[in-house]
Coordinates of C-alpha atoms in Angstrom, one line a residue:
X1 CA 0.0 0.0 -0.1
X2 CA 1.3 3.5 -0.9
X3 CA 2.3 5.4 2.2
X4 CA 2.2 8.8 0.4
X5 CA 6.1 9.0 0.2
X6 CA 7.8 10.3 -3.2
X7 CA 9.8 7.5 -4.9
X8 CA 13.4 8.5 -4.9
X9 CA 13.8 8.4 -8.7
X10 CA 11.0 10.9 -9.1
X11 CA 12.4 13.1 -6.5
X12 CA 15.8 13.3 -8.2
X13 CA 13.8 14.0 -11.7
X14 CA 12.0 17.0 -9.8
X15 CA 15.4 18.3 -8.6
X16 CA 16.4 18.9 -12.2
X17 CA 13.1 20.6 -13.1
X18 CA 14.5 24.0 -13.9
X19 CA 16.9 22.1 -16.4
X20 CA 14.1 20.2 -18.0
X21 CA 12.2 23.5 -18.5
X22 CA 15.4 25.0 -20.2
X23 CA 15.5 21.9 -22.7
X24 CA 11.8 22.3 -23.4
X25 CA 12.6 26.2 -24.3
X26 CA 15.7 24.9 -26.3
X27 CA 13.7 22.6 -28.2
X28 CA 11.2 25.3 -29.2
X29 CA 14.1 27.5 -30.1
X30 CA 15.4 24.8 -32.6
X31 CA 12.0 24.2 -33.8
X32 CA 11.7 27.8 -34.7
X33 CA 15.0 27.8 -36.7
X34 CA 14.3 24.7 -38.4
X35 CA 10.9 25.7 -39.5
X36 CA 12.3 29.3 -40.6
X37 CA 14.8 27.7 -42.8
X38 CA 12.4 25.2 -44.4
X39 CA 9.4 27.8 -44.9
X40 CA 11.5 30.6 -46.4
X41 CA 13.5 28.5 -49.0
X42 CA 10.9 26.5 -50.3
X43 CA 8.6 29.8 -51.0
X44 CA 7.9 29.6 -54.9
X45 CA 8.5 32.7 -57.1
X46 CA 4.6 33.4 -56.9
X47 CA 4.3 33.0 -53.1
X48 CA 7.4 35.5 -52.9
X49 CA 5.4 37.7 -55.0
X50 CA 2.2 37.4 -52.9
X51 CA 4.3 38.0 -49.8
X52 CA 5.8 41.1 -51.2
X53 CA 2.4 42.7 -51.6
X54 CA 0.9 41.3 -48.6
X55 CA 2.0 43.8 -45.9
X56 CA 5.1 44.5 -43.6
X57 CA 5.8 40.9 -42.4
X58 CA 5.6 39.6 -45.9
X59 CA 8.0 42.3 -47.3
X60 CA 10.3 41.6 -44.4
X61 CA 10.5 38.1 -45.4
X62 CA 11.3 38.7 -49.0
X63 CA 14.1 41.2 -47.8
X64 CA 15.7 38.5 -45.8
X65 CA 15.7 36.3 -48.9
X66 CA 17.5 38.9 -50.9
X67 CA 20.8 37.7 -49.1
X68 CA 20.2 33.9 -48.8
X69 CA 23.6 33.2 -47.6
X70 CA 23.4 35.7 -44.9
X71 CA 20.3 34.3 -43.9
X72 CA 21.2 30.6 -44.1
X73 CA 24.5 31.3 -42.1
X74 CA 22.6 33.1 -39.1
X75 CA 19.9 30.0 -39.1
X76 CA 22.7 27.4 -39.1
X77 CA 24.7 29.2 -36.4
X78 CA 21.8 29.8 -34.0
X79 CA 20.5 26.3 -34.4
X80 CA 23.9 25.0 -33.8
X81 CA 24.2 27.3 -30.5
X82 CA 20.9 26.1 -29.6
X83 CA 21.4 22.3 -30.3
X84 CA 24.9 22.3 -28.3
X85 CA 23.1 24.1 -25.4
X86 CA 20.5 21.5 -25.6
X87 CA 22.7 18.5 -25.2
X88 CA 25.0 20.3 -22.7
X89 CA 22.0 20.6 -20.5
X90 CA 21.2 16.9 -21.2
X91 CA 24.7 15.9 -20.1
X92 CA 24.4 17.8 -16.8
X93 CA 21.0 16.0 -15.9
X94 CA 22.4 12.6 -16.8
X95 CA 25.5 13.2 -15.0
X96 CA 23.5 14.0 -11.8
X97 CA 21.3 11.0 -12.1
X98 CA 24.4 8.9 -12.4
X99 CA 25.9 10.4 -9.3
X100 CA 22.5 10.0 -7.5
X101 CA 23.1 6.1 -8.3
X102 CA 20.3 6.1 -11.2
X103 CA 22.2 5.1 -14.3
X104 CA 19.3 3.3 -16.0
X105 CA 17.2 6.6 -15.4
X106 CA 20.0 8.6 -16.8
X107 CA 20.2 6.5 -19.9
X108 CA 16.6 6.9 -20.6
X109 CA 16.8 10.6 -20.3
X110 CA 19.6 10.6 -22.7
X111 CA 17.9 8.5 -25.3
X112 CA 14.5 10.6 -24.6
X113 CA 16.7 14.0 -25.4
X114 CA 17.9 12.8 -28.5
X115 CA 14.6 11.5 -29.7
X116 CA 13.0 14.6 -28.6
X117 CA 15.2 17.2 -30.6
X118 CA 15.0 14.9 -33.6
X119 CA 11.0 14.7 -33.5
X120 CA 10.1 18.0 -31.9
X121 CA 13.1 20.2 -33.0
X122 CA 13.5 19.0 -36.8
X123 CA 10.9 16.5 -38.1
X124 CA 7.8 17.9 -36.9
X125 CA 8.6 21.6 -37.5
X126 CA 9.9 21.0 -41.0
X127 CA 6.9 19.2 -41.9
X128 CA 4.5 21.9 -40.7
X129 CA 6.7 24.4 -42.4
X130 CA 6.5 22.8 -45.7
X131 CA 2.7 22.4 -45.7
X132 CA 2.1 26.0 -44.3
X133 CA 5.2 27.8 -45.7
X134 CA 3.5 31.1 -46.4
X135 CA 1.9 31.6 -43.1
X136 CA 5.1 30.3 -41.3
X137 CA 7.1 32.9 -43.4
X138 CA 5.1 35.7 -42.1
X139 CA 5.3 34.6 -38.6
X140 CA 9.1 33.9 -38.3
X141 CA 10.1 37.2 -40.1
X142 CA 10.4 39.7 -37.4
X143 CA 12.1 37.5 -34.9
X144 CA 14.4 35.9 -37.6
X145 CA 15.3 39.4 -38.7
X146 CA 16.3 40.3 -35.2
X147 CA 18.5 37.1 -34.8
X148 CA 20.3 37.9 -38.1
X149 CA 20.9 41.7 -37.2
X150 CA 22.2 40.4 -33.8
X151 CA 24.7 38.1 -35.8
X152 CA 25.6 40.7 -38.5
X153 CA 28.7 42.1 -36.7
X154 CA 30.3 38.8 -36.6
X155 CA 29.3 37.4 -40.0
X156 CA 32.3 38.6 -41.9
X157 CA 34.6 36.8 -39.5
X158 CA 32.5 33.6 -39.9
X159 CA 32.8 33.9 -43.6
X160 CA 36.5 34.7 -43.4
X161 CA 37.0 31.6 -41.2
X162 CA 34.8 29.4 -43.7
X163 CA 37.0 30.3 -46.5
X164 CA 40.4 29.8 -44.7
X165 CA 39.2 26.3 -43.9
X166 CA 38.3 25.6 -47.3
X167 CA 41.6 26.7 -48.6
X168 CA 43.4 24.7 -46.0
X169 CA 41.6 21.5 -46.4
X170 CA 39.7 21.7 -49.6
X171 CA 41.7 23.9 -51.9
X172 CA 40.5 22.5 -55.2
X173 CA 37.1 21.8 -54.2
X174 CA 34.6 22.2 -57.0
X175 CA 31.0 21.7 -57.2
X176 CA 30.3 19.2 -59.9
X177 CA 27.2 19.6 -62.0
X178 CA 24.8 16.6 -61.9
X179 CA 25.0 16.6 -65.8
X180 CA 26.6 18.7 -68.5
X181 CA 24.7 20.1 -71.5
X182 CA 26.5 17.4 -73.7
X183 CA 24.9 14.8 -71.5
X184 CA 21.4 16.1 -72.5
X185 CA 22.3 16.4 -76.0
X186 CA 23.5 13.0 -76.3
X187 CA 20.3 11.6 -74.5
X188 CA 18.3 13.7 -77.0
X189 CA 20.3 12.0 -80.1
X190 CA 19.3 8.7 -78.5
X191 CA 15.7 9.4 -78.3
X192 CA 16.0 10.8 -81.9
X193 CA 17.5 7.2 -83.0
X194 CA 15.2 5.2 -81.1
X195 CA 12.2 7.3 -82.0
X196 CA 10.8 7.2 -78.5
X197 CA 9.9 10.9 -78.7
X198 CA 7.7 12.8 -81.3
X199 CA 9.8 15.3 -83.5
X200 CA 8.1 18.4 -82.0
X201 CA 8.9 16.9 -78.6
X202 CA 12.5 16.5 -79.6
X203 CA 12.6 19.9 -81.1
X204 CA 11.3 21.7 -78.0
X205 CA 14.2 19.7 -75.9
X206 CA 16.8 21.0 -78.3
X207 CA 15.3 24.5 -78.0
X208 CA 15.8 24.3 -74.3
X209 CA 19.3 23.2 -74.6
X210 CA 19.9 26.0 -77.1
X211 CA 19.0 28.6 -74.4
X212 CA 22.6 28.1 -72.7
X213 CA 24.1 28.7 -76.0
X214 CA 22.3 31.4 -78.0
X215 CA 23.4 35.0 -77.0
X216 CA 20.8 37.9 -76.1
X217 CA 22.0 39.7 -79.5
X218 CA 20.6 36.9 -81.6
X219 CA 17.0 37.3 -80.1
X220 CA 16.8 40.8 -79.3
X221 CA 14.6 43.5 -81.3
X222 CA 17.4 45.8 -82.7
X223 CA 17.3 49.5 -82.0
X224 CA 16.1 50.1 -85.6
X225 CA 13.0 48.0 -85.2
X226 CA 11.4 49.6 -82.0
X227 CA 10.8 53.1 -81.2
X228 CA 11.0 54.7 -77.5
X229 CA 9.2 57.7 -76.4
X230 CA 8.8 60.1 -73.5
X231 CA 5.8 60.0 -71.4
X232 CA 4.9 63.4 -73.0
X233 CA 5.0 61.9 -76.5
X234 CA 3.0 58.9 -75.7
X235 CA -0.6 60.9 -76.3
X236 CA 0.5 61.8 -79.8
X237 CA 2.7 58.9 -80.8
X238 CA 1.0 56.0 -79.2
X239 CA 0.3 53.8 -82.3
X240 CA 3.9 54.5 -83.6
X241 CA 5.5 53.1 -80.4
X242 CA 3.8 50.0 -79.3
X243 CA 6.1 47.0 -79.6
X244 CA 4.7 43.7 -80.8
X245 CA 1.2 45.4 -79.8
X246 CA 1.9 44.8 -76.4
X247 CA 4.5 47.0 -74.7
X248 CA 5.6 50.6 -74.8
X249 CA 9.4 51.2 -74.1
X250 CA 10.0 54.7 -72.4
X251 CA 12.8 57.0 -72.8
X252 CA 14.7 58.2 -70.1
X253 CA 13.9 62.0 -69.6
X254 CA 17.0 62.7 -67.5
X255 CA 19.3 61.4 -70.1
X256 CA 20.5 63.4 -73.0
X257 CA 20.9 60.0 -74.9
X258 CA 18.2 58.0 -76.4
X259 CA 18.2 55.3 -73.6
X260 CA 15.5 52.9 -72.3
X261 CA 14.2 53.8 -68.9
X262 CA 10.9 51.9 -68.1
X263 CA 8.4 49.8 -69.9
X264 CA 4.6 49.6 -69.9
X265 CA 2.5 46.5 -70.5
X266 CA -0.6 47.4 -72.4
X267 CA -2.2 44.3 -70.4
X268 CA -2.2 46.6 -67.4
X269 CA -3.5 49.5 -69.4
X270 CA -7.0 51.0 -70.1
X271 CA -8.4 53.5 -72.4
X272 CA -9.6 55.5 -69.4
X273 CA -6.0 56.0 -68.0
X274 CA -5.1 58.3 -71.0
X275 CA -6.9 61.1 -69.3
X276 CA -4.0 61.5 -67.1
X277 CA -1.5 59.7 -69.1
X278 CA 1.7 60.8 -67.0
X279 CA 0.4 59.6 -63.6
X280 CA -1.1 56.4 -65.0
X281 CA 2.2 55.6 -66.9
X282 CA 4.4 56.2 -63.8
X283 CA 1.9 54.1 -61.8
X284 CA 1.6 51.3 -64.2
X285 CA 5.0 51.0 -65.9
X286 CA 7.9 48.9 -64.5
X287 CA 11.7 49.8 -64.4
X288 CA 13.9 48.5 -67.3
X289 CA 16.3 45.8 -66.1
X290 CA 19.1 45.2 -68.3
X291 CA 21.3 42.4 -69.6
X292 CA 24.7 42.2 -71.5
X293 CA 24.7 41.7 -75.2
X294 CA 26.5 38.4 -74.8
X295 CA 24.4 36.9 -72.0
X296 CA 22.9 33.3 -72.8
X297 CA 19.3 33.5 -73.1
X298 CA 19.3 30.9 -70.3
X299 CA 20.7 33.9 -68.0
X300 CA 18.1 36.3 -69.7
X301 CA 15.3 34.0 -68.9
X302 CA 16.2 33.3 -65.3
X303 CA 16.6 37.2 -64.8
X304 CA 13.1 37.9 -66.1
X305 CA 11.6 35.0 -64.1
X306 CA 13.6 36.3 -61.0
X307 CA 11.8 39.7 -61.3
X308 CA 8.7 38.8 -63.1
X309 CA 9.6 41.2 -65.9
X310 CA 8.1 41.0 -69.5
X311 CA 10.8 43.2 -71.2
X312 CA 14.6 43.4 -70.7
X313 CA 16.9 45.8 -72.2
X314 CA 20.1 44.5 -74.1
X315 CA 23.2 46.6 -73.8
X316 CA 26.4 46.7 -75.5
X317 CA 29.8 46.6 -74.2
X318 CA 29.9 50.3 -74.1
X319 CA 26.7 50.3 -72.1
X320 CA 24.5 51.6 -74.8
X321 CA 20.9 50.3 -75.1
X322 CA 21.1 48.1 -78.4
X323 CA 17.8 46.4 -78.0
X324 CA 14.9 44.7 -75.9
X325 CA 13.9 41.1 -75.6
X326 CA 10.3 40.4 -74.6
X327 CA 8.9 37.1 -72.8
X328 CA 7.2 36.4 -75.8
X329 CA 10.2 36.3 -77.7
X330 CA 11.5 33.8 -75.6
X331 CA 8.4 31.8 -75.7
X332 CA 8.4 31.9 -79.4
X333 CA 12.1 30.7 -79.4
X334 CA 11.1 27.6 -77.5
X335 CA 8.2 26.7 -79.5
X336 CA 9.2 27.8 -83.1
X337 CA 12.9 28.2 -83.0
X338 CA 13.6 28.0 -86.8
X339 CA 11.7 31.3 -87.5
X340 CA 13.4 33.2 -84.5
X341 CA 13.3 36.9 -84.4
X342 CA 13.5 37.1 -88.3
X343 CA 9.8 36.5 -88.9
X344 CA 8.9 38.9 -86.2
X345 CA 11.1 41.7 -87.7
X346 CA 10.3 41.3 -91.4
X347 CA 6.7 40.1 -90.7
X348 CA 7.1 37.3 -93.6
X349 CA 8.7 33.8 -93.9
X350 CA 12.5 34.8 -93.6
X351 CA 13.8 31.5 -95.3
X352 CA 12.1 30.4 -98.4
X353 CA 12.9 27.6 -100.9
X354 CA 12.3 29.1 -104.3
X355 CA 13.8 26.2 -106.3
X356 CA 15.4 22.9 -105.4
X357 CA 18.6 23.8 -103.8
X358 CA 18.0 27.4 -103.7
X359 CA 16.8 29.4 -100.8
X360 CA 16.0 33.1 -100.5
X361 CA 17.2 34.3 -97.0
X362 CA 16.4 37.6 -95.0
X363 CA 19.8 38.8 -93.7
X364 CA 18.3 39.0 -90.3
X365 CA 17.9 35.3 -89.9
X366 CA 20.0 33.9 -87.3
X367 CA 23.1 31.9 -88.8
X368 CA 23.1 29.2 -86.2
X369 CA 19.3 28.4 -87.0
X370 CA 19.8 28.7 -91.0
X371 CA 22.7 26.3 -90.7
X372 CA 20.7 23.9 -89.0
X373 CA 17.9 24.2 -91.5
X374 CA 20.2 23.9 -94.4
X375 CA 22.2 21.0 -92.8
X376 CA 25.5 22.9 -92.3
X377 CA 27.6 21.6 -89.4
X378 CA 27.4 23.9 -86.4
X379 CA 31.0 23.7 -85.8
X380 CA 31.7 25.5 -89.0
X381 CA 29.9 28.6 -87.8
X382 CA 32.3 31.7 -86.9
X383 CA 31.7 32.6 -83.2
X384 CA 31.6 36.1 -83.8
X385 CA 29.1 36.1 -86.5
X386 CA 25.4 36.2 -85.5
X387 CA 23.2 36.8 -88.6
X388 CA 23.3 35.7 -92.1
X389 CA 24.0 39.2 -93.4
X390 CA 26.9 39.2 -90.9
X391 CA 28.4 36.1 -92.4
X392 CA 28.4 37.8 -95.8
X393 CA 29.9 41.0 -94.6
X394 CA 32.6 38.8 -93.1
X395 CA 33.4 37.0 -96.1
X396 CA 33.4 40.0 -98.5
X397 CA 35.0 42.1 -95.8
X398 CA 33.0 45.1 -96.8
X399 CA 29.4 46.2 -96.8
X400 CA 27.1 44.0 -99.1
X401 CA 26.1 45.2 -102.3
X402 CA 23.8 44.0 -104.8
X403 CA 25.2 41.5 -107.2
X404 CA 28.2 40.4 -105.1
X405 CA 28.7 36.7 -104.3
X406 CA 30.6 34.7 -101.8
X407 CA 31.2 31.0 -101.2
X408 CA 31.0 29.2 -98.1
X409 CA 30.6 25.6 -96.8
X410 CA 29.5 24.3 -100.3
X411 CA 27.0 27.1 -100.7
X412 CA 27.3 30.3 -103.1
X413 CA 25.6 33.4 -101.6
X414 CA 24.5 35.9 -103.6
X415 CA 23.4 39.6 -102.3
X416 CA 20.1 40.2 -104.1
X417 CA 19.1 43.4 -102.6
X418 CA 20.0 45.9 -100.0
X419 CA 17.1 47.8 -98.4
X420 CA 16.9 50.9 -95.9
X421 CA 18.4 50.4 -92.4
X422 CA 20.9 47.9 -94.3
X423 CA 18.3 45.1 -94.4
X424 CA 19.8 42.5 -96.9
X425 CA 18.1 39.9 -99.0
X426 CA 20.4 36.8 -100.0
X427 CA 20.0 33.9 -102.4
X428 CA 21.7 30.6 -101.1
X429 CA 22.5 28.1 -103.8
X430 CA 23.9 24.8 -103.1
X431 CA 27.1 24.2 -105.2
X432 CA 27.2 21.0 -107.4
X433 CA 29.2 18.3 -106.1

């Protein structure tokens, strides 16, 4: 019969009550940092955009993700401090129980502490954070921002220590990609030989791979093929400056040069807004971001997707705006790569077979795509030549004139006509064997 006396083992556990309370608090802190990492780094671009427009907590969460290395370093640092503190407290409790002659109970507490931190400090909070990442991101934004700011003064020292350790122990460490583009191209060739995919599917896969090789200058609308206007000019020149029927490119009013500044999507526009055109344009237009002329289209796509842009400007090596690329241009490149920008610029079929072995080609056609269509090896294309007209100019070593001819890779290229804006029409004739 129980006499009301407290068991010795239970009395010893109660003696460590404050330490157990500290362990519970540390588990909660570990759960906070674990769930914060999972919630923030699993947000999609659409969810980030929603948070950015959803109030102070959402905007703060997106600002934290603008420096992901800094954020991740802070989360991992504080999580490490919390976990080390948790196990230090656990060791103190276990040692006290062993000293009190309760080794079995000490072992049970040790095993329970490990299981507790795994389940309640990692697995459970991460699982909840994945399922409710947007509410979690809002909830953790303020306390996590404070934790990052506290650590900011020593972050440079931590980064320097990390780099020093890497140089000392892994000086030649390189992150290897999971696969190279050549591996994907080889896989597509295999699928072509086995005929396991339809031709249009293979063409789409090839176009995706070409994004990494084709440069921005090959897809852009050149300066001579679109117009820019100031806000004041829009009312009088509206129909003249609309690009692709979708966008208006605005000229920088503060620059003496004719430089792009912002762009306006007509999808965001309404006829009623023209009553106060200046205010409406500034409110609805977006700042123009720029990419270098030599950037691969994969980088251009990534830049536009990251900022949800519809138009980007293309700048030369001197910093001048030489063209623009729209998101529709990139979509057309993937879905109809053979036409490229040439069909959009000339508003007609740019490559036409007029007789067996004879093709009429517009000079703005991409030389890479033309060579693929005519069966010319891609390795024979000069690296610094982009268009068919550029090839002829390179072969003739002068500006092409009507009637001139050049030979290249088993083809005779004749200059048929040179129109305004140096638009060149060519006739490609296959040479007899």
